[in-house]
């Protein structure tokens, strides 16, 4: 008799975290706590980190920004940039960009480094505590934040990966037009605010990719469990989880996910590849039953 191929290798604790994450992240946009959702994601990478210390750190940073509530939005943002990027030297990690820790809010608060979207969440959450509203911008080349300047009635864009520097909207639009080369949607559509759920989805997609780069397939599966807790209808994530389960010898689970994808993604360009994997999985299950 072969080894039991039906046992799910992802820990029950991680599955419980994914369910908890889904409950928090699928609420109304106003009610979603971006910081708490990000801390749950962080437990995929570092299960025992001190969440209370991370929350205290956010509050400490915000306390140094507060006191400018009566100032103009521009002055408030300038103070935020001063505290985060000058006083505490938050910066983008260019040396180990794809490390899974760079996807984690708690790690960025500890080290002062991270990916663009992680540093954007630091800015958004510190600003929120200080009475300033910032929004994420899912630009395809680089995640940004923006705020509305009431005096000029203009949106102003900041790059958290490069010390929060301001980027001119026209320059952004030109760059997007050059990138698209006239194809696809209106470039300015990429400069719209994204929802908190979209921010969380992008962080998890980054984390899944970072885990796979390190061949930490179990972490990749857990990140995908989180993604499916956020968007249960995502066939692409079901496919990816199936492929990751195959890599870790979880053949029953792989078969279920891959069949679901194959049955409901009629005409998908990777249909033949997925069908091939399904046959491989069936062979492995048959071998394990002998």
Coordinates of C-alpha atoms in Angstrom, one line a residue:
X1 CA 0.0 0.0 0.0
X2 CA 1.5 3.4 -0.9
X3 CA 1.6 6.5 1.2
X4 CA -1.7 8.3 2.0
X5 CA -2.0 10.8 -0.9
X6 CA -5.3 12.3 0.5
X7 CA -3.7 14.1 3.5
X8 CA -3.7 17.8 3.1
X9 CA -0.2 19.1 4.0
X10 CA -1.2 22.7 4.7
X11 CA -1.7 23.0 8.4
X12 CA -5.2 23.3 9.8
X13 CA -4.0 26.6 11.5
X14 CA -3.2 28.1 8.1
X15 CA -6.6 27.0 6.7
X16 CA -8.3 28.7 9.7
X17 CA -6.3 31.9 9.0
X18 CA -7.5 31.8 5.4
X19 CA -11.1 31.5 6.6
X20 CA -10.6 34.3 9.1
X21 CA -9.0 36.5 6.4
X22 CA -11.9 35.9 4.1
X23 CA -14.4 36.9 6.7
X24 CA -12.5 40.2 7.3
X25 CA -11.8 41.0 3.7
X26 CA -15.2 40.3 2.2
X27 CA -17.0 42.9 4.3
X28 CA -18.1 46.3 3.0
X29 CA -15.2 48.4 1.7
X30 CA -15.6 50.9 4.5
X31 CA -15.5 48.2 7.2
X32 CA -12.4 46.4 5.9
X33 CA -9.3 46.9 8.2
X34 CA -6.5 46.8 5.7
X35 CA -3.9 46.6 8.5
X36 CA -5.5 43.6 10.2
X37 CA -5.9 41.7 6.9
X38 CA -2.3 42.4 6.0
X39 CA -1.2 41.0 9.4
X40 CA -3.1 37.8 8.7
X41 CA -1.3 37.5 5.4
X42 CA 2.0 38.1 7.3
X43 CA 1.4 34.9 9.3
X44 CA 1.9 32.9 6.1
X45 CA 5.5 34.0 6.2
X46 CA 6.1 34.4 9.9
X47 CA 3.4 32.7 12.0
X48 CA 4.6 34.0 15.4
X49 CA 5.3 37.7 14.8
X50 CA 4.1 40.1 17.4
X51 CA 1.0 41.8 16.0
X52 CA 0.6 44.0 19.0
X53 CA 4.1 45.4 18.5
X54 CA 3.2 46.1 14.8
X55 CA 0.0 47.9 15.7
X56 CA 1.9 50.0 18.3
X57 CA 4.5 50.9 15.7
X58 CA 1.8 52.2 13.3
X59 CA 0.4 54.3 16.1
X60 CA 3.8 55.6 17.1
X61 CA 4.5 56.7 13.5
X62 CA 1.1 58.3 13.3
X63 CA 1.6 60.2 16.5
X64 CA 4.6 61.9 14.9
X65 CA 2.4 63.0 12.0
X66 CA -0.5 64.2 14.0
X67 CA -0.8 67.8 15.0
X68 CA -1.1 68.9 11.4
X69 CA -4.9 68.2 11.1
X70 CA -5.5 72.0 10.6
X71 CA -2.8 72.3 8.0
X72 CA -3.4 72.0 4.3
X73 CA -3.4 68.5 2.8
X74 CA -0.1 69.2 1.1
X75 CA 1.5 70.1 4.5
X76 CA 0.0 67.0 6.1
X77 CA 1.5 64.8 3.3
X78 CA 4.8 66.6 3.5
X79 CA 4.9 65.8 7.2
X80 CA 4.0 62.1 6.5
X81 CA 6.9 61.9 4.0
X82 CA 9.2 63.6 6.5
X83 CA 8.5 61.1 9.2
X84 CA 8.5 57.9 7.1
X85 CA 11.2 58.5 4.6
X86 CA 13.5 61.1 6.2
X87 CA 13.3 60.4 9.9
X88 CA 12.8 56.6 9.7
X89 CA 14.3 55.9 6.3
X90 CA 11.6 53.6 4.9
X91 CA 12.7 52.5 1.5
X92 CA 12.1 50.0 -1.3
X93 CA 14.1 46.8 -1.1
X94 CA 16.1 46.6 -4.3
X95 CA 18.6 44.0 -3.1
X96 CA 16.1 41.2 -2.2
X97 CA 13.0 42.5 -3.8
X98 CA 11.3 39.1 -4.2
X99 CA 11.7 37.9 -0.7
X100 CA 8.4 36.8 0.8
X101 CA 9.0 39.1 3.8
X102 CA 8.7 42.1 1.5
X103 CA 5.0 41.3 1.0
X104 CA 4.4 41.6 4.8
X105 CA 3.3 44.8 6.5
X106 CA 4.7 43.7 9.9
X107 CA 8.1 43.1 8.3
X108 CA 8.1 46.5 6.6
X109 CA 7.4 48.1 9.9
X110 CA 10.3 46.2 11.5
X111 CA 12.9 46.6 8.8
X112 CA 11.7 49.8 7.0
X113 CA 11.9 47.9 3.7
X114 CA 9.4 46.3 1.3
X115 CA 7.8 46.1 -2.1
X116 CA 6.0 49.2 -3.4
X117 CA 2.6 48.0 -2.4
X118 CA 3.7 47.0 1.1
X119 CA 5.2 50.5 1.6
X120 CA 2.0 52.0 0.2
X121 CA 0.0 50.2 2.9
X122 CA 2.4 51.7 5.5
X123 CA 1.7 55.1 4.1
X124 CA -2.1 54.5 3.9
X125 CA -2.4 53.1 7.4
X126 CA -0.1 55.7 9.1
X127 CA -2.0 58.5 7.2
X128 CA -5.4 57.1 8.3
X129 CA -4.4 57.2 11.9
X130 CA -3.2 60.7 11.5
X131 CA -6.5 61.9 9.9
X132 CA -5.3 61.9 6.2
X133 CA -6.9 59.9 3.5
X134 CA -4.6 58.2 0.9
X135 CA -5.7 55.8 -1.8
X136 CA -3.8 53.0 -3.5
X137 CA -3.2 53.2 -7.3
X138 CA -2.6 49.9 -9.1
X139 CA -0.3 51.3 -11.9
X140 CA 1.0 48.3 -13.9
X141 CA 4.7 49.1 -13.5
X142 CA 4.7 50.3 -9.9
X143 CA 2.1 50.6 -7.1
X144 CA 1.5 54.2 -6.0
X145 CA -0.6 56.2 -3.6
X146 CA -2.5 59.4 -4.3
X147 CA -4.5 62.0 -2.4
X148 CA -6.8 64.8 -3.4
X149 CA -5.5 68.3 -2.8
X150 CA -8.6 70.3 -1.9
X151 CA -6.9 73.6 -2.7
X152 CA -5.9 72.8 -6.3
X153 CA -8.7 70.2 -6.7
X154 CA -6.0 67.9 -8.2
X155 CA -5.0 64.4 -7.5
X156 CA -1.4 64.1 -6.5
X157 CA 0.6 60.9 -6.9
X158 CA 3.3 59.6 -4.6
X159 CA 5.8 56.8 -5.1
X160 CA 6.3 54.9 -1.7
X161 CA 9.2 52.8 -3.1
X162 CA 11.2 55.9 -3.8
X163 CA 10.9 57.9 -0.6
X164 CA 7.4 59.0 -1.3
X165 CA 8.4 61.4 -4.1
X166 CA 5.7 63.1 -6.0
X167 CA 5.2 62.1 -9.7
X168 CA 3.4 64.4 -12.1
X169 CA 0.2 63.1 -13.4
X170 CA 1.0 64.0 -17.0
X171 CA 4.3 62.2 -16.8
X172 CA 2.5 59.1 -15.4
X173 CA -0.1 59.3 -18.2
X174 CA 2.7 59.6 -20.8
X175 CA 4.5 56.6 -19.4
X176 CA 1.4 54.5 -19.5
X177 CA 0.6 55.5 -23.0
X178 CA 4.2 54.6 -24.0
X179 CA 3.9 51.2 -22.3
X180 CA 0.5 50.4 -23.9
X181 CA 1.6 51.7 -27.3
X182 CA -2.0 52.7 -28.1
X183 CA -3.5 49.3 -27.2
X184 CA -5.7 48.3 -24.3
X185 CA -7.8 50.6 -22.1
X186 CA -7.4 54.3 -21.6
X187 CA -4.1 54.7 -19.7
X188 CA -5.7 57.1 -17.2
X189 CA -7.9 54.2 -16.1
X190 CA -4.8 52.8 -14.4
X191 CA -4.6 55.9 -12.2
X192 CA -8.0 55.3 -10.5
X193 CA -8.1 54.4 -6.9
X194 CA -8.2 50.7 -6.2
X195 CA -10.3 49.0 -3.4
X196 CA -8.8 47.5 -0.3
X197 CA -9.8 44.1 -1.6
X198 CA -7.8 44.8 -4.8
X199 CA -4.8 45.8 -2.7
X200 CA -5.0 42.6 -0.7
X201 CA -5.4 40.5 -3.9
X202 CA -2.3 42.1 -5.4
X203 CA -0.3 41.5 -2.2
X204 CA -1.3 37.8 -2.1
X205 CA -0.5 37.4 -5.8
X206 CA 3.0 38.9 -5.1
X207 CA 3.4 36.5 -2.1
X208 CA 2.3 33.5 -4.1
X209 CA 4.9 34.4 -6.7
X210 CA 7.6 35.0 -4.2
X211 CA 7.0 31.7 -2.4
X212 CA 7.1 29.8 -5.7
X213 CA 10.4 31.5 -6.6
X214 CA 11.8 30.0 -3.4
X215 CA 10.1 26.7 -4.2
X216 CA 8.2 27.0 -0.9
X217 CA 5.2 25.4 -2.5
X218 CA 3.3 25.0 0.8
X219 CA 3.5 28.7 1.4
X220 CA 2.3 29.2 -2.2
X221 CA -0.7 27.0 -1.5
X222 CA -1.5 28.9 1.7
X223 CA -1.3 32.2 -0.2
X224 CA -3.6 30.8 -2.8
X225 CA -6.0 29.6 -0.1
X226 CA -6.1 33.2 1.1
X227 CA -6.8 34.4 -2.5
X228 CA -9.6 31.9 -2.9
X229 CA -11.0 33.1 0.5
X230 CA -11.1 36.5 -1.1
X231 CA -12.3 35.6 -4.6
X232 CA -13.8 32.0 -4.4
X233 CA -14.8 32.2 -8.1
X234 CA -11.2 32.7 -9.4
X235 CA -10.6 29.7 -11.7
X236 CA -7.0 30.8 -12.3
X237 CA -6.3 30.5 -8.5
X238 CA -7.9 27.1 -8.4
X239 CA -5.7 26.0 -11.3
X240 CA -2.6 27.4 -9.5
X241 CA -3.4 25.7 -6.3
X242 CA -3.9 22.4 -8.1
X243 CA -0.5 22.7 -9.7
X244 CA 1.1 23.5 -6.4
X245 CA -0.7 20.6 -4.7
X246 CA 0.7 18.4 -7.5
X247 CA 4.3 19.7 -6.7
X248 CA 3.8 18.7 -3.0
X249 CA 2.3 15.2 -3.7
X250 CA -1.2 16.2 -2.7
X251 CA -2.7 14.4 -5.7
X252 CA -6.4 14.1 -4.6
X253 CA -6.5 17.9 -3.9
X254 CA -4.6 18.6 -7.2
X255 CA -7.1 16.5 -9.2
X256 CA -10.1 18.3 -7.7
X257 CA -8.7 21.8 -8.4
X258 CA -7.4 21.0 -11.9
X259 CA -10.7 19.3 -12.9
X260 CA -12.7 22.3 -11.7
X261 CA -10.6 24.6 -13.7
X262 CA -10.6 22.4 -16.8
X263 CA -14.4 21.9 -16.7
X264 CA -15.2 25.6 -16.3
X265 CA -12.5 27.2 -18.4
X266 CA -13.7 26.2 -21.9
X267 CA -11.3 27.4 -24.6
X268 CA -8.6 28.5 -22.1
X269 CA -5.2 28.7 -23.9
X270 CA -3.7 26.3 -21.3
X271 CA -6.5 23.7 -21.5
X272 CA -4.2 21.0 -23.1
X273 CA -1.5 21.6 -20.5
X274 CA -4.0 21.3 -17.7
X275 CA -5.5 18.1 -19.2
X276 CA -2.0 16.6 -19.4
X277 CA -1.5 17.4 -15.7
X278 CA -4.8 15.8 -14.8
X279 CA -3.7 12.6 -16.5
X280 CA -0.4 12.7 -14.6
X281 CA -2.3 13.2 -11.3
X282 CA -4.6 10.2 -12.1
X283 CA -1.6 8.1 -12.8
X284 CA 0.1 9.1 -9.5
X285 CA -3.1 8.3 -7.6
X286 CA -3.4 4.9 -9.2
X287 CA 0.2 4.2 -8.4
X288 CA -0.3 5.2 -4.8
X289 CA -3.3 2.9 -4.5
X290 CA -1.4 -0.3 -5.5

